[in-house]
Short mmCIF file of C-alpha atoms in Angstrom, two decimals:
data_model
loop_
_atom_site.label_atom_id
_atom_site.label_comp_id
_atom_site.label_asym_id
_atom_site.label_seq_id
_atom_site.Cartn_x
_atom_site.Cartn_y
_atom_site.Cartn_z
CA MET A 180 409.95 109.74 205.66
CA MET A 181 409.68 106.08 205.98
CA ASN A 182 407.87 105.99 209.03
CA LYS A 183 404.40 106.99 207.47
CA LEU A 184 404.54 104.42 204.99
CA ILE A 185 402.85 101.68 206.51
CA PHE A 186 402.69 99.24 203.35
CA GLY A 187 405.53 96.91 202.93
CA ARG A 188 406.64 97.21 206.81
CA TYR A 189 407.63 94.93 208.83
CA ILE A 190 406.70 94.35 212.51
CA PRO A 191 409.22 92.18 214.72
CA GLY A 192 407.02 89.29 216.48
CA ASP A 193 406.46 85.95 217.21
CA SER A 194 402.82 84.63 216.19
CA ILE A 195 401.89 81.68 214.70
CA ILE A 196 401.60 84.11 211.82
CA HIS A 197 405.13 85.26 212.21
CA ARG A 198 406.48 82.00 212.41
CA LEU A 199 404.72 80.75 209.11
CA ASP A 200 407.21 79.95 205.70
CA PRO A 201 406.99 82.68 203.96
CA ARG A 202 406.54 81.50 200.91
CA ALA A 203 403.24 79.79 202.21
CA LYS A 204 402.41 83.35 203.43
CA LEU A 205 403.53 84.89 200.05
CA VAL A 206 400.64 81.91 197.91
CA ALA A 207 398.47 82.41 200.65
CA SER A 208 397.73 86.19 200.09
CA PHE A 209 397.81 85.76 196.12
CA TYR A 210 395.04 82.63 196.64
CA PHE A 211 392.90 85.06 199.11
CA ILE A 212 393.14 87.16 196.35
CA ALA A 213 391.22 85.27 194.34
CA ILE A 214 389.37 83.67 196.35
CA ILE A 215 387.89 87.28 196.90
CA PHE A 216 386.29 87.24 193.41
CA LEU A 217 383.98 84.04 194.61
CA ALA A 218 381.84 85.76 197.24
CA ASN A 219 379.38 87.36 195.73
CA ASN A 220 376.58 87.70 199.05
CA TRP A 221 376.81 89.19 202.05
CA GLN A 222 377.52 85.43 203.75
CA SER A 223 380.15 84.79 201.57
CA TYR A 224 381.78 87.98 202.62
CA LEU A 225 380.91 87.70 206.38
CA CYS A 226 382.79 84.14 205.83
CA LEU A 227 385.97 85.79 204.46
CA GLY A 228 385.54 88.67 207.08
CA ILE A 229 386.22 86.41 209.59
CA PHE A 230 388.42 84.43 208.24
CA THR A 231 390.56 87.77 207.78
CA PHE A 232 389.91 89.20 211.58
CA VAL A 233 390.94 85.59 212.53
CA ALA A 234 394.02 85.97 210.88
CA ILE A 235 394.82 89.64 212.06
CA LEU A 236 393.95 88.11 215.28
CA LEU A 237 396.19 85.17 215.74
CA SER A 238 399.01 88.01 214.34
CA LYS A 239 398.86 90.08 217.95
CA ILE A 240 399.58 93.28 215.81
CA ASN A 241 397.50 96.10 217.02
CA LEU A 242 394.95 96.85 214.48
CA ARG A 243 395.42 100.43 214.23
CA PHE A 244 398.09 100.04 211.67
CA PHE A 245 396.06 97.86 209.77
CA PHE A 246 393.39 100.56 209.69
CA ARG A 247 396.74 103.18 209.19
CA GLY A 248 397.27 100.62 205.84
CA VAL A 249 393.81 101.45 204.34
CA ARG A 250 394.23 105.15 205.35
CA PRO A 251 396.63 106.19 201.72
CA LEU A 252 393.71 104.06 199.38
CA ILE A 253 390.78 105.98 200.99
CA TRP A 254 389.86 108.05 198.55
CA LEU A 255 390.73 105.79 195.76
CA ILE A 256 387.68 103.12 197.67
CA LEU A 257 385.80 105.94 198.42
CA PHE A 258 385.84 107.49 194.83
CA THR A 259 385.33 103.65 193.56
CA VAL A 260 382.47 102.50 195.59
CA ILE A 261 380.92 106.41 194.24
CA LEU A 262 380.63 105.24 191.04
CA GLN A 263 379.02 101.79 191.89
CA ILE A 264 376.59 103.32 193.83
CA LEU A 265 375.69 106.19 191.70
CA PHE A 266 375.63 104.07 188.58
CA THR A 267 374.40 100.55 188.52
CA ARG A 268 370.44 99.97 188.51
CA GLY A 269 368.50 97.30 189.62
CA GLY A 270 366.13 96.13 191.91
CA THR A 271 364.36 98.64 194.01
CA LEU A 272 364.56 102.33 192.76
CA TYR A 273 365.18 104.50 195.64
CA TRP A 274 366.06 107.74 193.63
CA SER A 275 367.12 108.97 190.18
CA TRP A 276 368.21 112.34 188.65
CA GLY A 277 369.70 112.16 184.98
CA VAL A 278 371.86 109.33 184.47
CA PHE A 279 372.37 109.13 188.28
CA SER A 280 371.03 106.58 190.36
CA LEU A 281 370.70 105.12 194.11
CA SER A 282 369.09 101.38 193.39
CA GLU A 283 369.00 98.25 196.04
CA TYR A 284 372.07 96.42 193.45
CA GLY A 285 373.32 99.85 193.86
CA ILE A 286 374.15 100.14 196.84
CA GLN A 287 374.78 96.29 197.54
CA ASN A 288 377.29 96.42 194.95
CA GLY A 289 378.88 99.54 196.33
CA LEU A 290 379.34 97.34 199.60
CA PHE A 291 380.96 94.24 198.71
CA ILE A 292 383.40 96.62 196.69
CA PHE A 293 384.15 98.25 199.93
CA CYS A 294 384.61 94.78 201.60
CA ARG A 295 386.74 93.89 198.99
CA PHE A 296 388.93 96.61 198.98
CA ILE A 297 389.59 96.82 202.39
CA LEU A 298 389.64 92.76 202.63
CA ILE A 299 392.71 92.93 200.38
CA ILE A 300 394.50 95.59 201.64
CA PHE A 301 394.12 93.77 204.87
CA MET A 302 395.38 90.61 203.66
CA SER A 303 398.26 92.33 201.84
CA THR A 304 399.25 94.19 204.81
CA LEU A 305 398.82 91.28 207.12
CA LEU A 306 401.69 89.71 204.92
CA THR A 307 404.11 92.59 204.36
CA LEU A 308 403.76 93.02 208.36
CA THR A 309 404.69 89.63 209.61
CA THR A 310 407.00 88.99 206.76
CA PRO A 311 410.75 90.56 206.81
CA PRO A 312 411.61 92.00 203.71
CA LEU A 313 414.77 89.43 203.51
CA SER A 314 412.68 86.17 203.88
CA MET A 315 410.30 87.41 201.34
CA SER A 316 412.92 87.79 198.41
CA ASP A 317 414.23 84.14 199.91
CA ALA A 318 410.30 83.33 199.22
CA ILE A 319 410.54 84.65 195.82
CA GLU A 320 413.54 82.89 194.63
CA SER A 321 412.12 79.72 195.89
CA LEU A 322 408.34 79.89 194.60
CA LEU A 323 410.21 81.03 190.88
CA ARG A 324 413.05 78.27 191.28
CA PRO A 325 411.00 76.12 188.27
CA LEU A 326 411.46 78.42 185.81
CA HIS A 327 414.58 78.09 185.45
CA VAL A 328 414.19 75.54 183.44
CA LEU A 329 413.04 78.05 180.79
CA HIS A 330 416.05 79.88 181.12
CA VAL A 331 414.99 82.63 183.48
CA PRO A 332 417.98 83.54 185.71
CA VAL A 333 416.29 83.41 189.03
CA HIS A 334 419.55 83.16 191.12
CA GLU A 335 420.68 86.86 189.25
CA ILE A 336 417.15 88.18 190.47
CA ALA A 337 417.02 87.05 193.97
CA LEU A 338 420.64 88.09 194.28
CA MET A 339 419.32 92.10 192.55
CA LEU A 340 416.63 91.68 194.76
CA SER A 341 418.17 90.82 197.95
CA ILE A 342 421.04 93.39 197.43
CA ALA A 343 418.19 96.32 196.31
CA LEU A 344 416.63 95.56 199.57
CA ARG A 345 419.26 95.81 201.85
CA PHE A 346 420.65 98.91 199.89
CA VAL A 347 416.82 100.58 200.59
CA PRO A 348 417.66 102.14 203.55
CA THR A 349 421.32 103.17 202.68
CA LEU A 350 420.29 105.21 199.87
CA MET A 351 417.00 106.51 202.04
CA ASP A 352 419.49 107.68 204.08
CA GLU A 353 422.16 109.62 201.28
CA THR A 354 418.87 111.14 199.39
CA GLU A 355 418.75 112.69 203.05
CA LYS A 356 421.79 114.03 203.45
CA ILE A 357 422.11 115.15 200.00
CA MET A 358 418.87 117.25 200.17
CA ASN A 359 419.95 118.88 203.59
CA ALA A 360 423.41 119.53 201.58
CA GLN A 361 421.61 121.27 198.66
CA ARG A 362 419.30 123.32 201.27
CA ALA A 363 422.41 124.57 202.88
CA ARG A 364 423.41 125.68 199.15
CA GLY A 365 420.38 127.03 198.82
CA VAL A 366 418.20 124.74 196.70
CA ASP A 367 414.35 124.84 197.49
CA PHE A 368 412.65 121.71 197.63
CA GLY A 369 408.69 121.47 196.87
CA GLU A 370 408.57 125.25 196.30
CA GLY A 371 407.77 126.81 193.38
CA SER A 372 405.30 126.11 190.85
CA LEU A 373 405.75 122.35 188.73
CA ILE A 374 408.40 123.19 187.06
CA GLN A 375 410.49 124.79 189.22
CA LYS A 376 409.87 121.33 192.13
CA VAL A 377 410.79 119.60 188.57
CA LYS A 378 414.19 122.14 188.11
CA ALA A 379 415.14 121.56 192.14
CA VAL A 380 415.01 117.51 191.88
CA VAL A 381 417.86 117.76 189.67
CA PRO A 382 420.68 118.72 192.08
CA LEU A 383 419.37 115.46 194.32
CA LEU A 384 418.73 112.98 191.42
CA ILE A 385 422.17 113.91 189.99
CA PRO A 386 424.98 113.08 192.17
CA LEU A 387 422.47 110.21 193.79
CA PHE A 388 422.74 108.55 190.23
CA VAL A 389 426.67 108.99 190.70
CA SER A 390 427.11 108.05 193.97
CA SER A 391 425.15 105.00 193.21
CA PHE A 392 427.12 103.97 190.30
CA ASN A 393 430.40 104.24 192.67
CA ARG A 394 428.30 102.18 194.70
CA ALA A 395 427.78 99.73 192.48
CA GLU A 396 431.19 99.55 191.55
CA ASP A 397 433.01 98.68 194.65
CA LEU A 398 430.12 96.53 195.05
CA ALA A 399 431.51 94.85 192.58
CA THR A 400 434.56 94.64 193.65
CA ALA A 401 434.29 93.25 197.26
CA MET A 402 431.58 90.71 195.87
CA GLU A 403 434.55 89.85 193.35
CA ALA A 404 437.84 89.73 195.90
CA ARG A 405 435.40 87.08 197.39
CA GLY A 406 435.27 84.72 195.25
CA TYR A 407 431.56 85.50 193.74
CA ARG A 408 431.93 84.04 190.08
CA GLY A 409 427.52 83.54 189.35
CA GLY A 410 425.01 81.25 190.80
CA GLU A 411 426.59 77.98 189.44
CA GLY A 412 428.26 75.74 192.41
CA ARG A 413 427.25 78.25 195.21
CA SER A 414 425.65 76.89 198.13
CA LYS A 415 422.87 78.98 200.42
CA TYR A 416 423.25 79.73 203.90
CA ARG A 417 419.54 81.08 204.52
CA ILE A 418 416.93 77.81 203.69
CA LEU A 419 413.38 78.18 204.69
CA LYS A 420 411.85 75.21 205.75
CA TRP A 421 407.91 73.81 205.37
CA SER A 422 406.18 71.83 208.43
CA ASN A 423 403.39 71.17 209.03
CA ARG A 424 402.29 74.87 210.43
CA ASP A 425 402.10 75.41 206.79
CA SER A 426 400.62 72.44 205.41
CA GLY A 427 397.91 73.06 207.84
CA VAL A 428 397.53 76.79 205.70
CA ILE A 429 396.55 75.10 202.61
CA VAL A 430 394.30 73.47 204.34
CA VAL A 431 392.29 76.18 205.92
CA PHE A 432 392.75 77.92 202.83
CA VAL A 433 390.57 74.49 201.31
CA ILE A 434 388.34 74.20 203.71
CA VAL A 435 387.26 78.46 203.19
CA THR A 436 387.32 78.03 199.41
CA ILE A 437 384.00 75.84 199.59
CA GLY A 438 382.65 77.56 202.24
CA LEU A 439 382.71 80.32 199.93
CA ILE A 440 381.43 78.15 197.10
CA VAL A 441 378.48 76.70 199.22
CA LEU A 442 377.89 80.69 200.55
CA ARG A 443 377.37 82.12 196.83
CA THR A 444 374.69 81.78 194.83
CA MET B 52 460.93 82.68 205.89
CA GLU B 53 459.53 81.34 203.64
CA PRO B 54 458.00 84.34 200.91
CA ILE B 55 454.20 84.17 200.60
CA ILE B 56 454.11 87.13 197.71
CA GLU B 57 456.48 87.60 195.43
CA ILE B 58 456.99 90.33 192.58
CA ASN B 59 458.41 90.23 189.52
CA HIS B 60 458.87 93.90 187.98
CA ILE B 61 454.80 94.35 187.23
CA GLN B 62 453.50 97.06 184.97
CA PHE B 63 450.36 98.05 184.98
CA SER B 64 448.41 101.19 183.83
CA TYR B 65 444.48 101.67 183.70
CA GLN B 66 444.19 102.43 179.70
CA GLU B 67 446.33 101.77 177.40
CA ASP B 68 447.53 105.69 176.66
CA SER B 69 447.67 106.49 180.41
CA PRO B 70 450.96 106.75 182.97
CA ASN B 71 452.04 103.68 184.16
CA ALA B 72 450.01 103.50 187.57
CA LEU B 73 452.83 101.02 188.49
CA THR B 74 456.42 100.81 187.20
CA ASP B 75 458.51 98.18 187.74
CA VAL B 76 457.56 97.55 190.91
CA SER B 77 459.47 94.11 192.62
CA LEU B 78 459.00 92.39 196.42
CA THR B 79 459.03 89.75 198.82
CA ILE B 80 456.67 89.54 201.52
CA ASN B 81 457.12 86.94 203.42
CA LYS B 82 454.79 84.67 205.47
CA GLY B 83 453.53 86.23 208.78
CA GLU B 84 454.81 89.41 208.00
CA TRP B 85 453.01 92.94 208.82
CA ILE B 86 453.35 94.98 205.87
CA ALA B 87 452.48 98.72 205.45
CA ILE B 88 452.15 100.71 201.94
CA VAL B 89 452.19 104.20 202.37
CA GLY B 90 452.40 106.95 199.95
CA HIS B 91 450.52 109.85 198.73
CA ASN B 92 447.14 109.90 196.91
CA GLY B 93 447.27 108.67 193.40
CA SER B 94 450.87 106.64 194.04
CA GLY B 95 449.80 103.15 193.46
CA LYS B 96 449.21 102.09 196.51
CA SER B 97 445.37 100.25 195.69
CA THR B 98 446.11 99.02 192.31
CA LEU B 99 449.35 97.21 194.15
CA ALA B 100 446.72 95.53 196.34
CA LYS B 101 443.95 95.14 193.37
CA THR B 102 447.46 93.47 191.38
CA ILE B 103 447.98 90.60 194.63
CA ASN B 104 444.52 89.07 193.82
CA GLY B 105 443.53 89.43 190.79
CA LEU B 106 441.17 92.02 190.45
CA GLN B 107 444.20 93.89 188.34
CA MET B 108 445.75 91.86 185.68
CA PRO B 109 449.47 93.34 185.02
CA GLN B 110 450.55 94.02 181.67
CA GLU B 111 453.85 92.83 182.59
CA GLY B 112 456.04 91.21 184.92
CA SER B 113 454.69 87.86 187.42
CA VAL B 114 452.82 87.86 190.48
CA THR B 115 453.27 84.85 192.53
CA VAL B 116 450.85 84.28 195.83
CA GLY B 117 451.84 80.52 197.82
CA GLY B 118 453.48 79.49 194.95
CA LYS B 119 450.98 80.06 192.18
CA GLN B 120 451.62 81.80 189.87
CA LEU B 121 448.89 84.22 188.98
CA SER B 122 446.88 83.99 185.92
CA GLU B 123 443.30 83.77 184.45
CA GLU B 124 443.30 80.24 185.23
CA THR B 125 444.59 80.44 189.01
CA VAL B 126 443.05 83.52 189.73
CA TRP B 127 439.73 81.95 192.01
CA ASP B 128 442.44 79.96 193.76
CA VAL B 129 444.68 82.84 195.09
CA ARG B 130 441.43 84.81 195.60
CA LYS B 131 440.71 82.21 198.14
CA MET B 132 444.55 83.09 200.11
CA VAL B 133 443.81 86.35 199.80
CA GLY B 134 441.13 88.24 201.82
CA MET B 135 440.27 91.54 201.27
CA VAL B 136 438.92 94.46 203.00
CA PHE B 137 437.73 97.64 201.17
CA GLN B 138 437.51 101.51 202.43
CA ASN B 139 434.46 101.97 202.78
CA PRO B 140 432.20 99.51 204.89
CA ASP B 141 428.30 100.54 203.70
CA ASN B 142 429.64 99.50 199.82
CA GLN B 143 431.38 96.29 200.52
CA PHE B 144 428.14 94.87 202.89
CA VAL B 145 427.31 92.42 200.45
CA GLY B 146 424.87 90.37 202.77
CA ALA B 147 420.88 91.48 204.18
CA THR B 148 421.86 90.39 207.74
CA VAL B 149 425.35 90.32 209.61
CA GLU B 150 425.47 86.89 209.15
CA ASP B 151 423.95 86.39 205.62
CA ASP B 152 427.43 88.98 204.89
CA VAL B 153 429.96 87.11 206.80
CA ALA B 154 428.71 83.95 204.65
CA PHE B 155 428.49 85.51 201.26
CA GLY B 156 432.27 84.66 200.69
CA LEU B 157 431.41 80.97 202.18
CA GLU B 158 428.30 80.48 199.52
CA ASN B 159 430.36 81.64 196.65
CA GLN B 160 433.05 78.83 197.63
CA GLY B 161 430.38 75.88 197.79
CA ILE B 162 430.75 75.28 201.24
CA GLU B 163 428.60 72.56 203.10
CA ARG B 164 425.37 74.64 205.03
CA SER B 165 426.49 73.06 208.47
CA GLU B 166 430.00 73.60 208.24
CA MET B 167 429.08 77.56 206.96
CA GLN B 168 427.05 78.32 210.35
CA LYS B 169 429.84 76.75 212.61
CA ARG B 170 432.46 79.44 210.52
CA VAL B 171 430.50 82.11 210.95
CA THR B 172 429.72 81.19 214.25
CA HIS B 173 433.25 81.50 215.42
CA ALA B 174 433.93 84.54 212.89
CA LEU B 175 431.44 86.79 214.82
CA GLU B 176 433.36 85.44 217.64
CA GLN B 177 436.67 86.44 216.97
CA VAL B 178 435.66 90.26 215.82
CA LYS B 179 432.91 90.94 219.12
CA MET B 180 429.82 90.72 216.85
CA THR B 181 427.93 87.57 217.86
CA ASN B 182 425.42 90.07 219.31
CA PHE B 183 424.54 91.38 216.25
CA ALA B 184 424.29 88.41 213.77
CA THR B 185 420.73 89.61 212.71
CA ARG B 186 421.26 92.96 212.82
CA GLU B 187 420.55 94.66 209.21
CA PRO B 188 423.54 96.75 207.85
CA ALA B 189 421.82 100.39 208.19
CA ARG B 190 421.77 99.60 212.19
CA LEU B 191 424.95 99.26 212.60
CA SER B 192 427.79 101.88 212.86
CA GLY B 193 430.91 102.37 210.18
CA GLY B 194 433.02 100.93 212.97
CA GLN B 195 430.56 97.43 213.35
CA LYS B 196 430.25 97.02 210.17
CA GLN B 197 433.84 97.01 209.41
CA ARG B 198 433.90 94.51 211.76
CA VAL B 199 431.77 92.38 209.38
CA ALA B 200 433.55 92.65 206.91
CA ILE B 201 437.08 91.78 208.15
CA ALA B 202 434.22 88.17 209.38
CA GLY B 203 433.70 87.79 206.32
CA VAL B 204 437.14 87.72 205.60
CA VAL B 205 438.43 85.66 208.75
CA ALA B 206 435.81 82.94 207.99
CA LEU B 207 437.44 82.47 204.23
CA ARG B 208 440.27 81.42 206.46
CA PRO B 209 442.98 83.10 203.76
CA ASP B 210 446.76 83.16 204.37
CA ILE B 211 446.75 86.86 204.02
CA ILE B 212 445.19 89.63 204.70
CA ILE B 213 445.07 93.01 202.64
CA LEU B 214 443.35 96.00 204.07
CA ASP B 215 442.73 99.17 201.48
CA GLU B 216 442.82 101.71 203.41
CA ALA B 217 440.35 99.58 205.65
CA THR B 218 440.20 101.97 208.75
CA SER B 219 440.54 105.24 207.44
CA MET B 220 436.52 106.12 207.20
CA LEU B 221 436.62 105.20 210.99
CA ASP B 222 437.12 107.39 214.09
CA PRO B 223 440.12 107.28 215.76
CA GLU B 224 438.32 104.61 218.52
CA GLY B 225 436.87 102.41 216.10
CA ARG B 226 440.26 102.44 213.97
CA GLU B 227 442.00 101.21 216.94
CA ASP B 228 439.58 98.75 217.63
CA VAL B 229 439.68 97.48 214.20
CA ILE B 230 443.66 97.20 214.21
CA ALA B 231 443.63 95.45 217.36
CA THR B 232 441.00 93.18 216.07
CA ILE B 233 442.79 91.82 213.03
CA ARG B 234 446.30 91.53 215.40
CA LYS B 235 444.88 89.59 217.77
CA ILE B 236 443.51 87.54 214.64
CA LYS B 237 446.74 87.69 212.62
CA GLU B 238 448.11 85.87 215.52
CA GLU B 239 445.90 83.27 216.55
CA ASN B 240 445.96 82.14 213.04
CA ASN B 241 449.58 83.04 212.35
CA LEU B 242 448.42 85.21 208.61
CA THR B 243 450.48 87.55 206.77
CA VAL B 244 448.39 91.47 206.75
CA ILE B 245 449.03 93.73 204.11
CA SER B 246 447.78 97.15 205.30
CA ILE B 247 447.91 100.18 202.87
CA THR B 248 447.28 103.43 205.36
CA HIS B 249 447.32 106.77 206.29
CA ASP B 250 447.27 106.66 209.44
CA ILE B 251 450.96 106.81 211.01
CA ASP B 252 450.05 104.47 214.11
CA GLU B 253 448.80 101.67 212.27
CA ALA B 254 452.17 101.89 210.10
CA ALA B 255 454.52 102.34 212.87
CA SER B 256 453.39 99.22 213.91
CA ALA B 257 454.29 97.22 211.12
CA ASN B 258 457.24 94.33 210.80
CA ARG B 259 458.14 96.60 207.18
CA ILE B 260 457.07 99.91 205.33
CA LEU B 261 456.91 99.83 201.36
CA VAL B 262 456.95 102.93 200.29
CA MET B 263 454.98 103.84 197.13
CA LYS B 264 455.55 107.60 195.30
CA GLU B 265 454.76 107.87 191.54
CA GLY B 266 453.81 104.69 190.81
CA ARG B 267 457.20 103.52 192.35
CA LEU B 268 458.61 101.20 194.93
CA TYR B 269 460.26 104.26 196.60
CA GLN B 270 461.76 103.20 199.90
CA GLU B 271 461.51 99.69 202.18
CA GLY B 272 462.62 99.07 205.71
CA THR B 273 461.57 98.77 209.00
CA PRO B 274 459.71 101.69 210.56
CA GLU B 275 462.52 102.96 212.68
CA GLU B 276 464.37 103.45 209.35
CA ILE B 277 461.69 105.13 207.27
CA PHE B 278 460.74 107.33 210.11
CA SER B 279 464.41 108.44 210.75
CA ALA B 280 464.28 109.97 207.65
CA GLY B 281 461.61 112.93 209.31
CA PRO B 282 460.07 116.00 207.83
CA GLU B 283 460.61 114.31 204.50
CA LEU B 284 457.96 111.97 205.13
CA VAL B 285 455.36 114.68 204.94
CA SER B 286 456.48 114.91 201.17
CA LEU B 287 455.67 111.52 200.62
CA GLY B 288 451.69 111.42 202.66
CA LEU B 289 452.64 110.09 205.59
CA ASP B 290 452.11 112.40 208.76
CA LEU B 291 455.08 112.07 211.31
CA PRO B 292 454.58 110.00 214.42
CA PHE B 293 454.23 112.11 217.57
CA PRO B 294 457.89 111.47 218.75
CA GLU B 295 458.85 112.45 215.98
CA LYS B 296 457.61 116.16 215.85
CA LEU B 297 458.20 116.51 219.31
CA LYS B 298 461.73 116.04 218.46
CA THR B 299 461.54 118.65 215.45
CA ALA B 300 459.86 121.13 217.96
CA LEU B 301 462.74 120.26 220.40
CA LYS B 302 465.58 120.81 218.05
CA ALA B 303 463.77 124.14 216.91
CA ARG B 304 464.81 124.90 220.47
CA GLY B 305 467.69 124.65 220.05
CA VAL B 306 467.89 121.39 222.21
CA LYS B 307 470.04 118.63 221.15
CA VAL B 308 468.03 115.15 220.39
CA PRO B 309 469.02 111.67 219.08
CA GLU B 310 469.23 110.93 215.73
CA ARG B 311 467.96 108.03 215.75
CA TYR B 312 464.11 107.26 215.66
CA LEU B 313 462.80 106.36 218.86
CA ASP B 314 458.97 105.73 219.49
CA GLU B 315 457.00 106.87 222.87
CA GLU B 316 458.70 104.72 225.01
CA GLY B 317 462.23 105.40 223.32
CA MET B 318 461.70 108.71 223.77
CA MET B 319 460.44 108.83 226.97
CA ASP B 320 463.44 107.13 228.35
CA TRP B 321 465.68 109.54 226.53
CA LEU B 322 463.37 112.53 228.10
CA TRP B 323 463.54 111.29 231.45
CA THR B 324 467.59 110.03 231.77
CA SER B 325 468.91 113.39 229.68
CA VAL B 326 466.49 115.67 232.44
CA LEU B 327 468.42 113.72 235.13
CA SER B 328 471.96 114.12 233.79
CA LYS B 329 471.73 117.29 233.35
#
């Protein structure tokens, strides 16, 4: 089940991109998604495309993984693109039938949106493929820290996030086990009508919930026994280090932004 | 020997109207002892362990650990002295990786980072898990996870380690491994170990065995004293050690066997001397 999911998976490596500070990567990815909307002609898209391609090459990860990341979304992308092509009018009109039309602007818009989707997916896949989930949660904690002033429980959010991440594989294993145990007793998963399918999930969900409660209870006891009493007065074992490389990322992004502003029409 | 834990007539029940989980339990544990607590399911073993580090406060009586009487104010000081390893290796793994988990307790005490790194490395060395420092729990075996839990306790440098059925979910190999690790750490650091167990070999290697029955301290003595009770042990939720089983089987065949408890070595000695002297 897990193996098919490319999104959110981490591929260990030792490239420049891998070694970047996760905060830099996280902020950069969001920033990239924002500046993608600056691009409005083929020169600017080409500029972003080359930039993304270079970033992917630097990560030394096989391109195959990125295409696999696009695959689950391909129908959504095609649907949006076709809608854009068929319903946008302007420029030279090649063909029209009722409300549908095929025009110069339509095709152009469709292609741009296609590029936008691909670039966003490639960039976010690059982020998740090169950043271990744990560093990601560290980065989120560190970036949220200023919100502490507004009484946002940053430490608690970060702790929940890291515990949640740590229990994902454990719960996946358990789900698999319960499913097999229920199958052995004659429960058919994924068979029959929609209602039957939903009903078959109950003998999976309830044991899973109950065991999660038990796990939570055990974990809380174990944490208390090891002296956990909230975020106050704790030190941190894991520390993120901002290096020159990471400042370099910011410089590169500033250059790309200026380039985009120059190139856009 | 100086006492490190003193329990005075404690009484505990989980809810007001439910029967007591512990009734009038009193005991003293000396520094450096290895204590095994045995008894059938629901005899109050785990509850007793939890009252020692204040996870549960007794309604009556007092608990004194390392000279400090347990109360709301001293509970965190007491927890610094007492490390606990629980039964389920998966459910007590807090950190996202091995080293994070070992560091968790140190983080809670606000220990400086450089000191933390030293202690984590040292603790992982002691349980022979250094090569696994950056592994995630999902990629470890049950025995390995339990060793990490021990490392997490060792890094805190407690005076007392409580094993709450810490080996019950492991295979025989993992169990022996974990016990050997704890024994080594105990000797090196002069720790007091309290082990709650159903495992007879583990109990047989203790200095003293406490037998719990229905929330009361039923019997107390050296393994020799406890095991000479023979078949009565089975009714207390304990298996018989192998030499005892052999003795029972021999008795059934009309062989005259000594009444006192013999460990494996002693049994062997007795067997070959009795065969030769015939």
